[in-house]
Amino acid sequence: MKLIVGNWKMNGLTADGRARAESLAHFIKNAQDSSCKMVLCPPATLLALVGDAVQGSGISCGGQDCHTEASGAFTGDISAQMLKDSGCDYVIVGHSERRQHHRETDAEISAKAKAAHAAGLIAIVCVGETDAERSAGKEESVVAEQLKNSLPDTATPENTVIAYEPVWAIGTGKVASAEDIKSMHAFIRSKVGEGFQLLYGGSVKASSAADILHTPNVDGVLVGGASLKVEEFQAIAAASG
Ligand code: PGA
């Protein structure tokens, strides 16, 4: 069963968020085969609404980030426990936009994943190299280091999903080549072992989804921009069959 995760990022207001979630719930309920599990990660302001709209469809909700602590004086932050309480089953941690804009370190990401596990959430831990790192031939060592330091000792295949998202492919329209995805996913598999679900993310579109989803060691996709377009995202989900 492929995991198809839509990361809405900082996009969506009540009306369009509800319409998108309702359409996807309708699509999943009527899908002939259930070869995918869909997860929607809307902005926190829409979690309750999206959760309501997808109820009974089998679609799960996820947060886009969480704090390392369960509660406290952390203005503006959201804890894993709060996400769980809002109906989430998943949370993305260590997205490259968080690593970049909020200077999140591997140690912090590991603590966030641990907090997610403590709250009963599945952590989607993101790793991936920059353009400069790949040009320097360092992609494997960078990803190995991120895996070593951002996965907490509580991580198991039941509570953790790993998303390989090359930074240069996110929101750029540049998808990693089939060969690049194949070799990096084999490399990650060799590091973490069997059982963990491995996602690819970075400019996944309906047109590229089938090939990506049928690459060895690719158990699903993490989709940003294309997850905001209902038909495009449905086509990506359909490509998992
Ligand atoms: P993108 O984003 O699909 O827009 O490249 C992917 C992600 O950031 O998870």
Short mmCIF file of C-alpha atoms and ligand atoms in Angstrom, two decimals:
data_model
loop_
_atom_site.label_atom_id
_atom_site.label_comp_id
_atom_site.label_asym_id
_atom_site.label_seq_id
_atom_site.Cartn_x
_atom_site.Cartn_y
_atom_site.Cartn_z
CA MET A 1 0.00 0.00 0.00
CA LYS A 2 1.64 3.25 -1.14
CA LEU A 3 1.58 6.28 1.14
CA ILE A 4 0.52 9.48 -0.66
CA VAL A 5 1.11 12.53 1.52
CA GLY A 6 -0.05 16.03 0.58
CA ASN A 7 1.84 18.86 2.25
CA TRP A 8 -0.23 22.00 1.75
CA LYS A 9 2.45 24.16 3.39
CA MET A 10 1.19 27.69 4.17
CA ASN A 11 -1.70 27.51 1.72
CA GLY A 12 -5.43 27.31 2.15
CA LEU A 13 -8.32 29.15 3.74
CA THR A 14 -11.57 27.70 5.02
CA ALA A 15 -13.47 27.56 1.73
CA ASP A 16 -10.84 26.09 -0.56
CA GLY A 17 -9.46 23.82 2.17
CA ARG A 18 -12.87 22.30 2.79
CA ALA A 19 -13.63 21.90 -0.90
CA ARG A 20 -10.29 20.19 -1.56
CA ALA A 21 -10.63 17.82 1.41
CA GLU A 22 -14.22 16.92 0.51
CA SER A 23 -13.30 16.18 -3.11
CA LEU A 24 -10.42 13.97 -2.05
CA ALA A 25 -12.57 12.12 0.47
CA HIS A 26 -15.15 11.50 -2.25
CA PHE A 27 -12.45 10.28 -4.62
CA ILE A 28 -10.91 7.88 -2.10
CA LYS A 29 -14.28 6.48 -1.05
CA ASN A 30 -15.12 5.75 -4.68
CA ALA A 31 -11.70 4.47 -5.75
CA GLN A 32 -11.91 0.99 -7.23
CA ASP A 33 -8.83 -0.29 -5.52
CA SER A 34 -7.30 0.84 -2.30
CA SER A 35 -3.67 0.61 -3.27
CA CYS A 36 -2.84 3.84 -1.48
CA LYS A 37 -3.18 5.42 1.91
CA MET A 38 -3.67 9.19 1.68
CA VAL A 39 -2.50 11.68 4.31
CA LEU A 40 -3.29 15.40 4.19
CA CYS A 41 -1.09 17.89 6.03
CA PRO A 42 -2.96 21.21 5.91
CA PRO A 43 -1.92 24.29 7.88
CA ALA A 44 -2.82 23.91 11.57
CA THR A 45 -5.69 26.38 11.21
CA LEU A 46 -7.48 23.92 8.91
CA LEU A 47 -6.80 20.66 10.76
CA ALA A 48 -10.18 20.39 12.46
CA LEU A 49 -12.05 21.31 9.29
CA VAL A 50 -10.09 18.91 7.08
CA GLY A 51 -10.40 16.16 9.69
CA ASP A 52 -14.13 16.65 9.65
CA ALA A 53 -14.33 16.68 5.85
CA VAL A 54 -12.40 13.41 5.42
CA GLN A 55 -14.05 11.51 8.26
CA GLY A 56 -14.96 7.96 7.29
CA SER A 57 -12.92 8.08 4.07
CA GLY A 58 -9.76 6.43 5.39
CA ILE A 59 -7.76 9.60 4.73
CA SER A 60 -5.56 10.63 7.67
CA CYS A 61 -4.44 14.09 8.73
CA GLY A 62 -0.97 15.23 9.68
CA GLY A 63 0.74 18.31 11.04
CA GLN A 64 3.59 20.05 9.20
CA ASP A 65 5.80 20.42 12.27
CA CYS A 66 5.65 20.01 16.04
CA HIS A 67 7.51 21.26 19.09
CA THR A 68 9.88 19.10 21.09
CA GLU A 69 7.87 19.68 24.30
CA ALA A 70 4.33 18.55 25.07
CA SER A 71 3.25 21.95 26.43
CA GLY A 72 4.67 25.15 27.90
CA ALA A 73 5.59 28.76 27.27
CA PHE A 74 6.40 28.49 23.57
CA THR A 75 4.38 31.19 21.86
CA GLY A 76 3.23 30.26 18.40
CA ASP A 77 4.31 26.64 18.59
CA ILE A 78 2.19 23.50 18.43
CA SER A 79 2.94 20.27 20.28
CA ALA A 80 2.64 16.73 18.99
CA GLN A 81 0.07 16.07 21.68
CA MET A 82 -2.04 18.97 20.36
CA LEU A 83 -1.84 17.56 16.83
CA LYS A 84 -2.93 14.17 18.11
CA ASP A 85 -5.76 15.85 20.00
CA SER A 86 -6.83 17.60 16.76
CA GLY A 87 -7.23 14.25 15.06
CA CYS A 88 -3.81 13.86 13.44
CA ASP A 89 -2.10 10.50 12.96
CA TYR A 90 1.05 11.90 11.36
CA VAL A 91 3.44 14.84 11.59
CA ILE A 92 6.15 15.95 9.17
CA VAL A 93 9.41 16.83 10.93
CA GLY A 94 12.66 18.19 9.52
CA HIS A 95 11.22 19.45 6.25
CA SER A 96 13.97 21.31 4.42
CA GLU A 97 11.95 24.54 4.62
CA ARG A 98 12.05 24.18 8.44
CA ARG A 99 15.75 23.29 8.36
CA GLN A 100 16.41 26.33 6.17
CA HIS A 101 14.06 29.06 7.43
CA HIS A 102 13.98 28.04 11.09
CA ARG A 103 17.54 26.73 11.27
CA GLU A 104 16.36 23.41 12.66
CA THR A 105 19.19 21.04 13.44
CA ASP A 106 19.23 17.25 13.22
CA ALA A 107 19.24 17.08 17.03
CA GLU A 108 16.11 19.22 17.23
CA ILE A 109 14.41 17.17 14.53
CA SER A 110 15.25 13.98 16.42
CA ALA A 111 13.70 15.48 19.57
CA LYS A 112 10.60 16.46 17.58
CA ALA A 113 10.27 12.95 16.19
CA LYS A 114 10.62 11.58 19.70
CA ALA A 115 7.88 13.94 20.92
CA ALA A 116 5.71 12.75 18.04
CA HIS A 117 6.23 9.13 19.07
CA ALA A 118 5.41 9.94 22.69
CA ALA A 119 2.15 11.51 21.52
CA GLY A 120 1.27 8.46 19.44
CA LEU A 121 1.92 10.08 16.07
CA ILE A 122 3.80 8.68 13.10
CA ALA A 123 6.73 10.99 12.33
CA ILE A 124 7.55 11.65 8.68
CA VAL A 125 11.23 12.55 8.96
CA CYS A 126 12.63 14.44 5.97
CA VAL A 127 16.18 14.23 4.70
CA GLY A 128 17.85 15.41 1.51
CA GLU A 129 20.89 17.13 0.10
CA THR A 130 21.24 20.59 -1.46
CA ASP A 131 22.30 21.24 -5.03
CA ALA A 132 25.81 22.19 -3.91
CA GLU A 133 26.15 19.02 -1.85
CA ARG A 134 25.10 16.86 -4.80
CA SER A 135 27.43 18.72 -7.16
CA ALA A 136 30.24 17.97 -4.73
CA GLY A 137 29.30 14.27 -4.73
CA LYS A 138 28.35 14.41 -1.08
CA GLU A 139 24.67 13.42 -1.34
CA GLU A 140 25.09 10.04 0.32
CA SER A 141 27.26 11.26 3.17
CA VAL A 142 24.87 14.17 3.85
CA VAL A 143 21.82 11.91 3.91
CA ALA A 144 23.63 9.31 6.04
CA GLU A 145 24.51 11.98 8.56
CA GLN A 146 20.93 13.31 8.63
CA LEU A 147 19.55 9.80 9.13
CA LYS A 148 22.01 9.08 11.91
CA ASN A 149 21.23 12.29 13.78
CA SER A 150 17.55 13.02 13.04
CA LEU A 151 16.13 9.58 13.83
CA PRO A 152 15.61 9.14 17.58
CA ASP A 153 16.14 5.85 19.38
CA THR A 154 12.35 5.51 19.59
CA ALA A 155 12.04 5.22 15.79
CA THR A 156 10.51 1.98 14.50
CA PRO A 157 8.93 1.11 11.15
CA GLU A 158 5.54 1.44 12.89
CA ASN A 159 6.01 5.02 14.09
CA THR A 160 8.40 6.51 11.53
CA VAL A 161 8.36 7.16 7.79
CA ILE A 162 11.42 8.56 6.03
CA ALA A 163 11.02 11.06 3.20
CA TYR A 164 13.91 11.65 0.83
CA GLU A 165 13.47 15.14 -0.55
CA PRO A 166 16.45 16.53 -2.44
CA VAL A 167 16.34 20.26 -1.61
CA TRP A 168 17.06 21.24 -5.22
CA ALA A 169 13.93 19.38 -6.38
CA ILE A 170 11.46 21.01 -3.97
CA GLY A 171 9.16 23.48 -5.68
CA THR A 172 11.58 23.85 -8.57
CA GLY A 173 9.96 21.58 -11.15
CA LYS A 174 13.24 19.62 -11.24
CA VAL A 175 12.44 16.01 -10.34
CA ALA A 176 15.35 13.77 -9.45
CA SER A 177 16.06 11.26 -12.22
CA ALA A 178 14.79 7.71 -11.91
CA GLU A 179 18.40 6.61 -11.46
CA ASP A 180 19.05 9.15 -8.69
CA ILE A 181 15.89 8.14 -6.83
CA LYS A 182 16.64 4.45 -7.24
CA SER A 183 20.18 4.71 -5.95
CA MET A 184 19.39 7.05 -3.04
CA HIS A 185 16.45 4.95 -1.91
CA ALA A 186 18.59 1.81 -2.06
CA PHE A 187 21.21 3.65 -0.03
CA ILE A 188 18.65 4.76 2.59
CA ARG A 189 17.25 1.23 2.73
CA SER A 190 20.75 -0.11 3.37
CA LYS A 191 21.07 2.33 6.29
CA VAL A 192 17.68 1.89 7.98
CA GLY A 193 16.85 -1.69 7.04
CA GLU A 194 13.64 -3.31 5.90
CA GLY A 195 10.24 -2.24 7.16
CA PHE A 196 10.50 1.55 7.15
CA GLN A 197 8.36 3.22 4.51
CA LEU A 198 10.50 5.46 2.29
CA LEU A 199 8.89 8.36 0.45
CA TYR A 200 10.26 10.47 -2.38
CA GLY A 201 9.42 14.16 -2.47
CA GLY A 202 10.33 17.06 -4.75
CA SER A 203 8.22 18.33 -7.67
CA VAL A 204 6.16 15.14 -7.91
CA LYS A 205 3.46 15.60 -10.56
CA ALA A 206 0.77 13.35 -12.02
CA SER A 207 2.98 12.89 -15.06
CA SER A 208 5.96 11.60 -13.07
CA ALA A 209 4.14 9.82 -10.23
CA ALA A 210 3.73 6.36 -11.76
CA ASP A 211 7.43 5.97 -12.57
CA ILE A 212 8.48 7.27 -9.17
CA LEU A 213 5.98 5.09 -7.30
CA HIS A 214 7.17 2.00 -9.12
CA THR A 215 10.84 2.59 -8.38
CA PRO A 216 12.34 -0.03 -6.04
CA ASN A 217 12.32 1.06 -2.38
CA VAL A 218 9.84 3.88 -3.02
CA ASP A 219 6.85 3.28 -0.77
CA GLY A 220 5.08 6.54 -1.47
CA VAL A 221 5.45 10.24 -2.22
CA LEU A 222 5.41 13.51 -0.30
CA VAL A 223 3.77 16.09 -2.54
CA GLY A 224 3.77 19.87 -2.09
CA GLY A 225 2.52 22.09 -4.93
CA ALA A 226 0.65 19.38 -6.80
CA SER A 227 -1.29 18.41 -3.67
CA LEU A 228 -3.13 21.74 -3.87
CA LYS A 229 -4.72 20.77 -7.18
CA VAL A 230 -7.40 18.18 -6.57
CA GLU A 231 -7.28 16.48 -9.96
CA GLU A 232 -3.51 16.42 -10.05
CA PHE A 233 -3.32 14.93 -6.57
CA GLN A 234 -6.00 12.37 -7.36
CA ALA A 235 -4.04 11.34 -10.43
CA ILE A 236 -0.92 10.93 -8.28
CA ALA A 237 -2.85 8.71 -5.88
CA ALA A 238 -4.29 6.72 -8.79
CA ALA A 239 -0.76 6.17 -10.10
CA SER A 240 0.02 4.00 -7.08
CA GLY A 241 -2.20 1.22 -8.44
P1 PGA B 1 6.91 20.20 -4.08
O1 PGA B 1 7.18 20.10 -2.49
O2 PGA B 1 6.12 18.96 -4.44
O3 PGA B 1 6.15 21.45 -4.28
O4 PGA B 1 8.25 20.20 -4.73
C1 PGA B 1 7.47 18.88 -1.88
C2 PGA B 1 7.69 19.10 -0.42
O5 PGA B 1 8.25 20.13 -0.06
O6 PGA B 1 7.29 18.25 0.42
#
